[in-house]
Amino acid sequence: MPNKTVPVFIIGSGRSGTRMLFRLLSGHEHIEVYHEYLCTHIQPVACKYFMGFFNDKQTKEEINHLHGAGIYYSKAKYWIDCSNKLSWIVKPLYDMFPQAKFIHVMRDGRKVTSSYFHKLSPEIYDDVSVRAMQNWLKNPKKYPEPPPEKKYWWNIPQKNQPHHEDFPCFDQYQRICYHWNQVLTTIEKSLSVIPKKQKMTVKLEDLTKNKEIFSQFLSFIDIEYTDDMFTYMQRPQNVFVPMDFSLNKKQLQQFEEIAGDTLRKCGYLDKEVYTVQY
């Protein structure tokens, strides 16, 4: 790296405020920021890494000519990518960029899964795309690798990974619950080896309601707090359908069975599911 640019990777499950933060941070003079940088390039890499088809070396080689090149040519103090796709490859990212900062923005999994299911169902774990991925995984000689489109490249648990045996029987909503549960579990494990001064975990709900926590987030990347910035955080961004959808009883039970323990661990389960105001 010919400069002192520091990479900052803002990770999470998706549907947890990454586009909002991208817009918030855009335009700051010492920051170069992206939302899901080279998404269709890095998403298959991340999936192959998690599912065990890419090792660390192969993954780093792919990252090097994607994010690595972007960081190399940046002249900013901070090069930031707000992307849930990076959540699966924290280890190789840290190996490549030991000075990097990582910010995990989490959100109540019941809101995340509902948002995915009701607003983005064509691009996450739909039956047809899952079947295409499963066919390729089972018989790559017969079936071509799915193209690098968002709808195909979501992790399918492999042998000795959690829910490997259950997953084939999951419906779409259960598969989305699996995603939220597994990505948070993976992030927690991956961040455990990152020095404290280089990582931050924060709830989206706190960023939008707690000025002190929001100010700490900004300070982590050397941005001075303003009331206007906090006000901006009050209105949801990346809104395809400006409605708040509730989960039905069956879905709440499915979520509990797959991700209830993780929700409790994150401190959400005893709280009522809030309503988003648009």
PDB file of C-alpha atoms in Angstrom:
ATOM      1  CA  MET A   1       0.000   0.000   0.000  1.00  0.00           C
ATOM      2  CA  PRO A   2       1.677   3.250  -1.126  1.00  0.00           C
ATOM      3  CA  ASN A   3      -0.245   5.448   1.316  1.00  0.00           C
ATOM      4  CA  LYS A   4      -1.617   5.435   4.835  1.00  0.00           C
ATOM      5  CA  THR A   5      -5.225   4.796   3.888  1.00  0.00           C
ATOM      6  CA  VAL A   6      -7.009   2.817   6.607  1.00  0.00           C
ATOM      7  CA  PRO A   7      -9.727   0.402   5.459  1.00  0.00           C
ATOM      8  CA  VAL A   8     -12.945   0.417   7.472  1.00  0.00           C
ATOM      9  CA  PHE A   9     -15.331  -2.468   6.962  1.00  0.00           C
ATOM     10  CA  ILE A  10     -18.892  -1.876   8.192  1.00  0.00           C
ATOM     11  CA  ILE A  11     -20.466  -5.312   8.385  1.00  0.00           C
ATOM     12  CA  GLY A  12     -23.698  -6.941   9.525  1.00  0.00           C
ATOM     13  CA  SER A  13     -26.602  -9.066   8.380  1.00  0.00           C
ATOM     14  CA  GLY A  14     -28.004  -6.697   5.794  1.00  0.00           C
ATOM     15  CA  ARG A  15     -31.216  -4.677   6.299  1.00  0.00           C
ATOM     16  CA  SER A  16     -29.397  -3.120   9.241  1.00  0.00           C
ATOM     17  CA  GLY A  17     -28.543   0.384   8.116  1.00  0.00           C
ATOM     18  CA  THR A  18     -25.497   0.019   5.879  1.00  0.00           C
ATOM     19  CA  ARG A  19     -26.958   2.134   3.061  1.00  0.00           C
ATOM     20  CA  MET A  20     -28.047   4.755   5.570  1.00  0.00           C
ATOM     21  CA  LEU A  21     -24.484   4.948   6.895  1.00  0.00           C
ATOM     22  CA  PHE A  22     -23.080   5.056   3.370  1.00  0.00           C
ATOM     23  CA  ARG A  23     -25.194   8.110   2.594  1.00  0.00           C
ATOM     24  CA  LEU A  24     -24.375   9.679   5.940  1.00  0.00           C
ATOM     25  CA  LEU A  25     -20.629   9.355   5.364  1.00  0.00           C
ATOM     26  CA  SER A  26     -20.604  10.312   1.689  1.00  0.00           C
ATOM     27  CA  GLY A  27     -18.979  13.650   0.952  1.00  0.00           C
ATOM     28  CA  HIS A  28     -16.658  13.856   3.948  1.00  0.00           C
ATOM     29  CA  GLU A  29     -13.300  15.118   2.742  1.00  0.00           C
ATOM     30  CA  HIS A  30     -11.139  12.460   4.381  1.00  0.00           C
ATOM     31  CA  ILE A  31     -13.394   9.519   3.512  1.00  0.00           C
ATOM     32  CA  GLU A  32     -13.936   7.381   0.411  1.00  0.00           C
ATOM     33  CA  VAL A  33     -17.056   5.325   1.082  1.00  0.00           C
ATOM     34  CA  TYR A  34     -19.036   2.653  -0.763  1.00  0.00           C
ATOM     35  CA  HIS A  35     -22.148   0.585  -0.250  1.00  0.00           C
ATOM     36  CA  GLU A  36     -21.488  -3.051  -1.158  1.00  0.00           C
ATOM     37  CA  TYR A  37     -18.359  -2.316  -3.197  1.00  0.00           C
ATOM     38  CA  LEU A  38     -18.147  -4.667  -6.204  1.00  0.00           C
ATOM     39  CA  CYS A  39     -20.999  -6.655  -4.697  1.00  0.00           C
ATOM     40  CA  THR A  40     -21.447  -9.259  -7.415  1.00  0.00           C
ATOM     41  CA  HIS A  41     -17.697  -9.900  -7.440  1.00  0.00           C
ATOM     42  CA  ILE A  42     -17.168 -10.317  -3.700  1.00  0.00           C
ATOM     43  CA  GLN A  43     -20.420 -12.086  -2.779  1.00  0.00           C
ATOM     44  CA  PRO A  44     -19.510 -15.396  -4.482  1.00  0.00           C
ATOM     45  CA  VAL A  45     -16.023 -15.200  -2.940  1.00  0.00           C
ATOM     46  CA  ALA A  46     -17.490 -14.786   0.538  1.00  0.00           C
ATOM     47  CA  CYS A  47     -19.887 -17.693   0.029  1.00  0.00           C
ATOM     48  CA  LYS A  48     -17.198 -19.997  -1.280  1.00  0.00           C
ATOM     49  CA  TYR A  49     -15.019 -19.103   1.700  1.00  0.00           C
ATOM     50  CA  PHE A  50     -17.723 -19.791   4.285  1.00  0.00           C
ATOM     51  CA  MET A  51     -18.831 -23.012   2.601  1.00  0.00           C
ATOM     52  CA  GLY A  52     -15.247 -24.267   2.499  1.00  0.00           C
ATOM     53  CA  PHE A  53     -14.554 -24.155  -1.232  1.00  0.00           C
ATOM     54  CA  PHE A  54     -11.977 -21.357  -0.948  1.00  0.00           C
ATOM     55  CA  ASN A  55      -9.157 -21.425   1.579  1.00  0.00           C
ATOM     56  CA  ASP A  56      -7.533 -18.327   3.072  1.00  0.00           C
ATOM     57  CA  LYS A  57      -4.970 -18.057   0.264  1.00  0.00           C
ATOM     58  CA  GLN A  58      -7.543 -18.266  -2.532  1.00  0.00           C
ATOM     59  CA  THR A  59      -9.826 -15.799  -0.788  1.00  0.00           C
ATOM     60  CA  LYS A  60      -7.035 -13.271  -0.283  1.00  0.00           C
ATOM     61  CA  GLU A  61      -6.059 -13.538  -3.945  1.00  0.00           C
ATOM     62  CA  GLU A  62      -9.624 -12.648  -4.926  1.00  0.00           C
ATOM     63  CA  ILE A  63      -9.844  -9.814  -2.401  1.00  0.00           C
ATOM     64  CA  ASN A  64      -6.509  -8.424  -3.563  1.00  0.00           C
ATOM     65  CA  HIS A  65      -7.702  -7.454  -7.038  1.00  0.00           C
ATOM     66  CA  LEU A  66     -11.074  -6.221  -5.755  1.00  0.00           C
ATOM     67  CA  HIS A  67     -11.026  -4.383  -2.440  1.00  0.00           C
ATOM     68  CA  GLY A  68      -7.246  -4.550  -2.306  1.00  0.00           C
ATOM     69  CA  ALA A  69      -6.894  -2.585  -5.531  1.00  0.00           C
ATOM     70  CA  GLY A  70      -9.495  -0.050  -4.454  1.00  0.00           C
ATOM     71  CA  ILE A  71      -7.692   0.599  -1.179  1.00  0.00           C
ATOM     72  CA  TYR A  72      -4.295   0.708  -2.900  1.00  0.00           C
ATOM     73  CA  TYR A  73      -5.328   3.558  -5.178  1.00  0.00           C
ATOM     74  CA  SER A  74      -7.293   5.512  -2.594  1.00  0.00           C
ATOM     75  CA  LYS A  75      -5.981   8.883  -1.436  1.00  0.00           C
ATOM     76  CA  ALA A  76      -8.427   9.170   1.470  1.00  0.00           C
ATOM     77  CA  LYS A  77      -7.644   8.777   5.159  1.00  0.00           C
ATOM     78  CA  TYR A  78     -10.353   6.131   5.431  1.00  0.00           C
ATOM     79  CA  TRP A  79     -11.583   3.800   2.691  1.00  0.00           C
ATOM     80  CA  ILE A  80     -14.949   2.448   3.828  1.00  0.00           C
ATOM     81  CA  ASP A  81     -17.172  -0.316   2.512  1.00  0.00           C
ATOM     82  CA  CYS A  82     -20.586  -0.764   4.127  1.00  0.00           C
ATOM     83  CA  SER A  83     -21.386  -4.327   3.108  1.00  0.00           C
ATOM     84  CA  ASN A  84     -22.933  -7.412   4.675  1.00  0.00           C
ATOM     85  CA  LYS A  85     -21.029  -9.500   2.112  1.00  0.00           C
ATOM     86  CA  LEU A  86     -17.795  -8.858   3.997  1.00  0.00           C
ATOM     87  CA  SER A  87     -19.198 -10.361   7.194  1.00  0.00           C
ATOM     88  CA  TRP A  88     -18.077 -13.830   6.122  1.00  0.00           C
ATOM     89  CA  ILE A  89     -14.465 -12.890   5.301  1.00  0.00           C
ATOM     90  CA  VAL A  90     -13.323 -10.870   8.319  1.00  0.00           C
ATOM     91  CA  LYS A  91     -10.326 -13.131   8.932  1.00  0.00           C
ATOM     92  CA  PRO A  92      -8.755 -12.822   5.463  1.00  0.00           C
ATOM     93  CA  LEU A  93      -9.527  -9.093   5.432  1.00  0.00           C
ATOM     94  CA  TYR A  94      -7.739  -8.609   8.740  1.00  0.00           C
ATOM     95  CA  ASP A  95      -4.811 -10.760   7.597  1.00  0.00           C
ATOM     96  CA  MET A  96      -4.439  -8.553   4.520  1.00  0.00           C
ATOM     97  CA  PHE A  97      -5.115  -5.240   6.257  1.00  0.00           C
ATOM     98  CA  PRO A  98      -3.914  -5.523   9.868  1.00  0.00           C
ATOM     99  CA  GLN A  99      -4.530  -1.803  10.387  1.00  0.00           C
ATOM    100  CA  ALA A 100      -8.194  -2.065   9.317  1.00  0.00           C
ATOM    101  CA  LYS A 101     -11.140  -1.108  11.489  1.00  0.00           C
ATOM    102  CA  PHE A 102     -14.279  -3.218  11.708  1.00  0.00           C
ATOM    103  CA  ILE A 103     -17.718  -1.928  12.695  1.00  0.00           C
ATOM    104  CA  HIS A 104     -20.482  -4.467  13.252  1.00  0.00           C
ATOM    105  CA  VAL A 105     -23.920  -2.867  13.026  1.00  0.00           C
ATOM    106  CA  MET A 106     -26.530  -5.302  14.309  1.00  0.00           C
ATOM    107  CA  ARG A 107     -30.311  -5.062  14.305  1.00  0.00           C
ATOM    108  CA  ASP A 108     -33.148  -7.037  15.878  1.00  0.00           C
ATOM    109  CA  GLY A 109     -33.278 -10.225  13.834  1.00  0.00           C
ATOM    110  CA  ARG A 110     -37.055 -10.223  13.738  1.00  0.00           C
ATOM    111  CA  LYS A 111     -36.965  -6.883  11.921  1.00  0.00           C
ATOM    112  CA  VAL A 112     -34.135  -7.976   9.628  1.00  0.00           C
ATOM    113  CA  THR A 113     -35.790 -11.217   8.567  1.00  0.00           C
ATOM    114  CA  SER A 114     -39.170  -9.564   8.108  1.00  0.00           C
ATOM    115  CA  SER A 115     -37.622  -6.848   5.947  1.00  0.00           C
ATOM    116  CA  TYR A 116     -35.811  -9.367   3.755  1.00  0.00           C
ATOM    117  CA  PHE A 117     -38.878 -11.596   3.444  1.00  0.00           C
ATOM    118  CA  HIS A 118     -41.463  -8.919   2.726  1.00  0.00           C
ATOM    119  CA  LYS A 119     -39.377  -6.434   0.742  1.00  0.00           C
ATOM    120  CA  LEU A 120     -36.534  -8.319  -0.949  1.00  0.00           C
ATOM    121  CA  SER A 121     -37.844 -11.866  -1.326  1.00  0.00           C
ATOM    122  CA  PRO A 122     -36.865 -12.158  -5.028  1.00  0.00           C
ATOM    123  CA  GLU A 123     -33.182 -11.688  -4.210  1.00  0.00           C
ATOM    124  CA  ILE A 124     -32.624 -13.788  -1.083  1.00  0.00           C
ATOM    125  CA  TYR A 125     -33.072 -17.551  -0.753  1.00  0.00           C
ATOM    126  CA  ASP A 126     -35.973 -17.904  -3.202  1.00  0.00           C
ATOM    127  CA  ASP A 127     -36.774 -21.533  -4.017  1.00  0.00           C
ATOM    128  CA  VAL A 128     -35.577 -21.457  -7.630  1.00  0.00           C
ATOM    129  CA  SER A 129     -32.213 -19.834  -6.879  1.00  0.00           C
ATOM    130  CA  VAL A 130     -31.583 -22.109  -3.893  1.00  0.00           C
ATOM    131  CA  ARG A 131     -32.302 -25.156  -6.026  1.00  0.00           C
ATOM    132  CA  ALA A 132     -29.855 -23.938  -8.661  1.00  0.00           C
ATOM    133  CA  MET A 133     -27.143 -23.478  -6.045  1.00  0.00           C
ATOM    134  CA  GLN A 134     -27.846 -26.861  -4.461  1.00  0.00           C
ATOM    135  CA  ASN A 135     -27.676 -28.596  -7.839  1.00  0.00           C
ATOM    136  CA  TRP A 136     -24.304 -27.014  -8.599  1.00  0.00           C
ATOM    137  CA  LEU A 137     -22.930 -27.880  -5.169  1.00  0.00           C
ATOM    138  CA  LYS A 138     -24.019 -31.502  -5.524  1.00  0.00           C
ATOM    139  CA  ASN A 139     -22.954 -32.004  -9.138  1.00  0.00           C
ATOM    140  CA  PRO A 140     -20.680 -29.257 -10.528  1.00  0.00           C
ATOM    141  CA  LYS A 141     -19.855 -31.363 -13.581  1.00  0.00           C
ATOM    142  CA  LYS A 142     -23.482 -31.471 -14.665  1.00  0.00           C
ATOM    143  CA  TYR A 143     -24.652 -28.032 -13.553  1.00  0.00           C
ATOM    144  CA  PRO A 144     -22.830 -24.758 -14.299  1.00  0.00           C
ATOM    145  CA  GLU A 145     -21.859 -22.460 -11.462  1.00  0.00           C
ATOM    146  CA  PRO A 146     -24.662 -19.940 -10.885  1.00  0.00           C
ATOM    147  CA  PRO A 147     -23.927 -16.471 -12.274  1.00  0.00           C
ATOM    148  CA  PRO A 148     -22.746 -13.728  -9.891  1.00  0.00           C
ATOM    149  CA  GLU A 149     -26.189 -12.351  -9.132  1.00  0.00           C
ATOM    150  CA  LYS A 150     -27.327 -11.506  -5.615  1.00  0.00           C
ATOM    151  CA  LYS A 151     -30.209 -13.968  -5.650  1.00  0.00           C
ATOM    152  CA  TYR A 152     -27.977 -17.031  -6.018  1.00  0.00           C
ATOM    153  CA  TRP A 153     -25.090 -16.410  -3.663  1.00  0.00           C
ATOM    154  CA  TRP A 154     -26.354 -17.015  -0.162  1.00  0.00           C
ATOM    155  CA  ASN A 155     -24.670 -19.602   2.016  1.00  0.00           C
ATOM    156  CA  ILE A 156     -25.984 -23.136   2.102  1.00  0.00           C
ATOM    157  CA  PRO A 157     -24.652 -25.008   5.164  1.00  0.00           C
ATOM    158  CA  GLN A 158     -22.245 -27.775   4.265  1.00  0.00           C
ATOM    159  CA  LYS A 159     -21.484 -31.001   6.107  1.00  0.00           C
ATOM    160  CA  ASN A 160     -20.468 -30.365   9.732  1.00  0.00           C
ATOM    161  CA  GLN A 161     -21.891 -26.833   9.626  1.00  0.00           C
ATOM    162  CA  PRO A 162     -24.961 -25.887  11.725  1.00  0.00           C
ATOM    163  CA  HIS A 163     -28.332 -26.741  10.134  1.00  0.00           C
ATOM    164  CA  HIS A 164     -26.764 -28.809   7.349  1.00  0.00           C
ATOM    165  CA  GLU A 165     -29.354 -31.547   7.818  1.00  0.00           C
ATOM    166  CA  ASP A 166     -32.306 -29.218   8.472  1.00  0.00           C
ATOM    167  CA  PHE A 167     -31.697 -26.717   5.702  1.00  0.00           C
ATOM    168  CA  PRO A 168     -33.129 -28.739   2.758  1.00  0.00           C
ATOM    169  CA  CYS A 169     -36.512 -28.733   4.525  1.00  0.00           C
ATOM    170  CA  PHE A 170     -36.509 -25.002   5.315  1.00  0.00           C
ATOM    171  CA  ASP A 171     -38.942 -22.668   3.612  1.00  0.00           C
ATOM    172  CA  GLN A 172     -37.758 -19.256   2.421  1.00  0.00           C
ATOM    173  CA  TYR A 173     -38.388 -17.488   5.717  1.00  0.00           C
ATOM    174  CA  GLN A 174     -36.520 -20.168   7.676  1.00  0.00           C
ATOM    175  CA  ARG A 175     -33.578 -19.825   5.315  1.00  0.00           C
ATOM    176  CA  ILE A 176     -33.518 -16.073   6.002  1.00  0.00           C
ATOM    177  CA  CYS A 177     -33.577 -16.800   9.747  1.00  0.00           C
ATOM    178  CA  TYR A 178     -30.616 -19.112   9.207  1.00  0.00           C
ATOM    179  CA  HIS A 179     -28.768 -16.286   7.474  1.00  0.00           C
ATOM    180  CA  TRP A 180     -29.299 -13.818  10.321  1.00  0.00           C
ATOM    181  CA  ASN A 181     -28.344 -16.332  12.971  1.00  0.00           C
ATOM    182  CA  GLN A 182     -25.269 -17.636  11.168  1.00  0.00           C
ATOM    183  CA  VAL A 183     -23.909 -14.275  10.088  1.00  0.00           C
ATOM    184  CA  LEU A 184     -24.083 -12.872  13.627  1.00  0.00           C
ATOM    185  CA  THR A 185     -22.443 -16.005  15.003  1.00  0.00           C
ATOM    186  CA  THR A 186     -19.713 -15.808  12.370  1.00  0.00           C
ATOM    187  CA  ILE A 187     -19.073 -12.100  12.966  1.00  0.00           C
ATOM    188  CA  GLU A 188     -18.782 -12.562  16.721  1.00  0.00           C
ATOM    189  CA  LYS A 189     -16.235 -15.348  16.317  1.00  0.00           C
ATOM    190  CA  SER A 190     -14.252 -13.492  13.658  1.00  0.00           C
ATOM    191  CA  LEU A 191     -14.086 -10.220  15.592  1.00  0.00           C
ATOM    192  CA  SER A 192     -12.860 -11.962  18.738  1.00  0.00           C
ATOM    193  CA  VAL A 193      -9.274 -11.862  17.422  1.00  0.00           C
ATOM    194  CA  ILE A 194      -9.368  -8.205  16.338  1.00  0.00           C
ATOM    195  CA  PRO A 195      -7.757  -5.727  18.797  1.00  0.00           C
ATOM    196  CA  LYS A 196     -10.341  -3.745  20.786  1.00  0.00           C
ATOM    197  CA  LYS A 197      -9.136  -0.417  19.438  1.00  0.00           C
ATOM    198  CA  GLN A 198      -9.870  -1.593  15.884  1.00  0.00           C
ATOM    199  CA  LYS A 199     -13.410  -2.878  16.311  1.00  0.00           C
ATOM    200  CA  MET A 200     -16.800  -1.635  17.347  1.00  0.00           C
ATOM    201  CA  THR A 201     -20.143  -3.383  17.730  1.00  0.00           C
ATOM    202  CA  VAL A 202     -23.250  -1.230  17.843  1.00  0.00           C
ATOM    203  CA  LYS A 203     -26.994  -1.703  17.461  1.00  0.00           C
ATOM    204  CA  LEU A 204     -28.777   0.179  14.709  1.00  0.00           C
ATOM    205  CA  GLU A 205     -31.503   0.945  17.222  1.00  0.00           C
ATOM    206  CA  ASP A 206     -28.935   2.777  19.382  1.00  0.00           C
ATOM    207  CA  LEU A 207     -27.409   4.661  16.461  1.00  0.00           C
ATOM    208  CA  THR A 208     -30.811   6.097  15.644  1.00  0.00           C
ATOM    209  CA  LYS A 209     -31.932   6.860  19.216  1.00  0.00           C
ATOM    210  CA  ASN A 210     -28.866   7.460  21.387  1.00  0.00           C
ATOM    211  CA  LYS A 211     -26.811  10.589  20.663  1.00  0.00           C
ATOM    212  CA  GLU A 212     -23.883   9.447  22.799  1.00  0.00           C
ATOM    213  CA  ILE A 213     -23.538   6.117  21.024  1.00  0.00           C
ATOM    214  CA  PHE A 214     -23.960   7.769  17.631  1.00  0.00           C
ATOM    215  CA  SER A 215     -21.230  10.255  18.561  1.00  0.00           C
ATOM    216  CA  GLN A 216     -18.928   7.383  19.581  1.00  0.00           C
ATOM    217  CA  PHE A 217     -19.522   5.758  16.212  1.00  0.00           C
ATOM    218  CA  LEU A 218     -18.543   8.953  14.386  1.00  0.00           C
ATOM    219  CA  SER A 219     -15.504   9.452  16.602  1.00  0.00           C
ATOM    220  CA  PHE A 220     -14.288   5.965  15.689  1.00  0.00           C
ATOM    221  CA  ILE A 221     -13.708   7.255  12.136  1.00  0.00           C
ATOM    222  CA  ASP A 222     -12.689  10.791  13.128  1.00  0.00           C
ATOM    223  CA  ILE A 223     -15.915  12.591  12.278  1.00  0.00           C
ATOM    224  CA  GLU A 224     -17.256  15.323  14.516  1.00  0.00           C
ATOM    225  CA  TYR A 225     -20.841  14.898  15.699  1.00  0.00           C
ATOM    226  CA  THR A 226     -23.538  17.329  14.576  1.00  0.00           C
ATOM    227  CA  ASP A 227     -27.235  17.419  15.419  1.00  0.00           C
ATOM    228  CA  ASP A 228     -28.057  17.463  11.708  1.00  0.00           C
ATOM    229  CA  MET A 229     -26.315  14.125  11.250  1.00  0.00           C
ATOM    230  CA  PHE A 230     -28.246  12.611  14.145  1.00  0.00           C
ATOM    231  CA  THR A 231     -31.502  13.972  12.735  1.00  0.00           C
ATOM    232  CA  TYR A 232     -30.687  12.316   9.410  1.00  0.00           C
ATOM    233  CA  MET A 233     -30.513   8.955  11.196  1.00  0.00           C
ATOM    234  CA  GLN A 234     -34.135   9.231  12.302  1.00  0.00           C
ATOM    235  CA  ARG A 235     -35.605   8.389   8.893  1.00  0.00           C
ATOM    236  CA  PRO A 236     -35.063   4.939   7.326  1.00  0.00           C
ATOM    237  CA  GLN A 237     -33.055   4.780   4.092  1.00  0.00           C
ATOM    238  CA  ASN A 238     -32.859   2.085   1.384  1.00  0.00           C
ATOM    239  CA  VAL A 239     -36.644   1.815   1.587  1.00  0.00           C
ATOM    240  CA  PHE A 240     -38.161  -0.137  -1.299  1.00  0.00           C
ATOM    241  CA  VAL A 241     -41.587  -0.468   0.307  1.00  0.00           C
ATOM    242  CA  PRO A 242     -42.337   2.198   2.970  1.00  0.00           C
ATOM    243  CA  MET A 243     -44.330  -0.157   5.188  1.00  0.00           C
ATOM    244  CA  ASP A 244     -43.545  -1.984   8.400  1.00  0.00           C
ATOM    245  CA  PHE A 245     -44.446  -5.679   8.198  1.00  0.00           C
ATOM    246  CA  SER A 246     -45.090  -7.881  11.224  1.00  0.00           C
ATOM    247  CA  LEU A 247     -44.253 -11.561  11.435  1.00  0.00           C
ATOM    248  CA  ASN A 248     -47.101 -14.016  11.903  1.00  0.00           C
ATOM    249  CA  LYS A 249     -47.204 -16.589  14.716  1.00  0.00           C
ATOM    250  CA  LYS A 250     -45.719 -19.333  12.552  1.00  0.00           C
ATOM    251  CA  GLN A 251     -42.808 -17.130  11.505  1.00  0.00           C
ATOM    252  CA  LEU A 252     -42.139 -15.991  15.073  1.00  0.00           C
ATOM    253  CA  GLN A 253     -41.972 -19.640  16.118  1.00  0.00           C
ATOM    254  CA  GLN A 254     -39.667 -20.475  13.207  1.00  0.00           C
ATOM    255  CA  PHE A 255     -37.403 -17.589  14.152  1.00  0.00           C
ATOM    256  CA  GLU A 256     -37.308 -18.699  17.782  1.00  0.00           C
ATOM    257  CA  GLU A 257     -36.341 -22.256  16.824  1.00  0.00           C
ATOM    258  CA  ILE A 258     -33.501 -21.168  14.550  1.00  0.00           C
ATOM    259  CA  ALA A 259     -32.268 -17.882  16.003  1.00  0.00           C
ATOM    260  CA  GLY A 260     -33.866 -17.384  19.411  1.00  0.00           C
ATOM    261  CA  ASP A 261     -30.676 -18.087  21.358  1.00  0.00           C
ATOM    262  CA  THR A 262     -28.738 -15.552  19.312  1.00  0.00           C
ATOM    263  CA  LEU A 263     -31.487 -12.963  19.741  1.00  0.00           C
ATOM    264  CA  ARG A 264     -31.315 -13.459  23.518  1.00  0.00           C
ATOM    265  CA  LYS A 265     -27.541 -13.190  23.476  1.00  0.00           C
ATOM    266  CA  CYS A 266     -27.811  -9.863  21.649  1.00  0.00           C
ATOM    267  CA  GLY A 267     -30.249  -8.555  24.255  1.00  0.00           C
ATOM    268  CA  TYR A 268     -33.320  -8.284  22.050  1.00  0.00           C
ATOM    269  CA  LEU A 269     -35.696 -11.101  22.928  1.00  0.00           C
ATOM    270  CA  ASP A 270     -37.263  -9.584  26.039  1.00  0.00           C
ATOM    271  CA  LYS A 271     -38.101  -6.414  24.143  1.00  0.00           C
ATOM    272  CA  GLU A 272     -41.223  -5.927  22.060  1.00  0.00           C
ATOM    273  CA  VAL A 273     -40.704  -5.828  18.322  1.00  0.00           C
ATOM    274  CA  TYR A 274     -40.737  -2.140  17.498  1.00  0.00           C
ATOM    275  CA  THR A 275     -42.567  -0.478  14.624  1.00  0.00           C
ATOM    276  CA  VAL A 276     -40.571   1.471  12.046  1.00  0.00           C
ATOM    277  CA  GLN A 277     -41.993   4.912  11.291  1.00  0.00           C
ATOM    278  CA  TYR A 278     -41.729   6.067   7.657  1.00  0.00           C
TER     279      TYR A 278
END
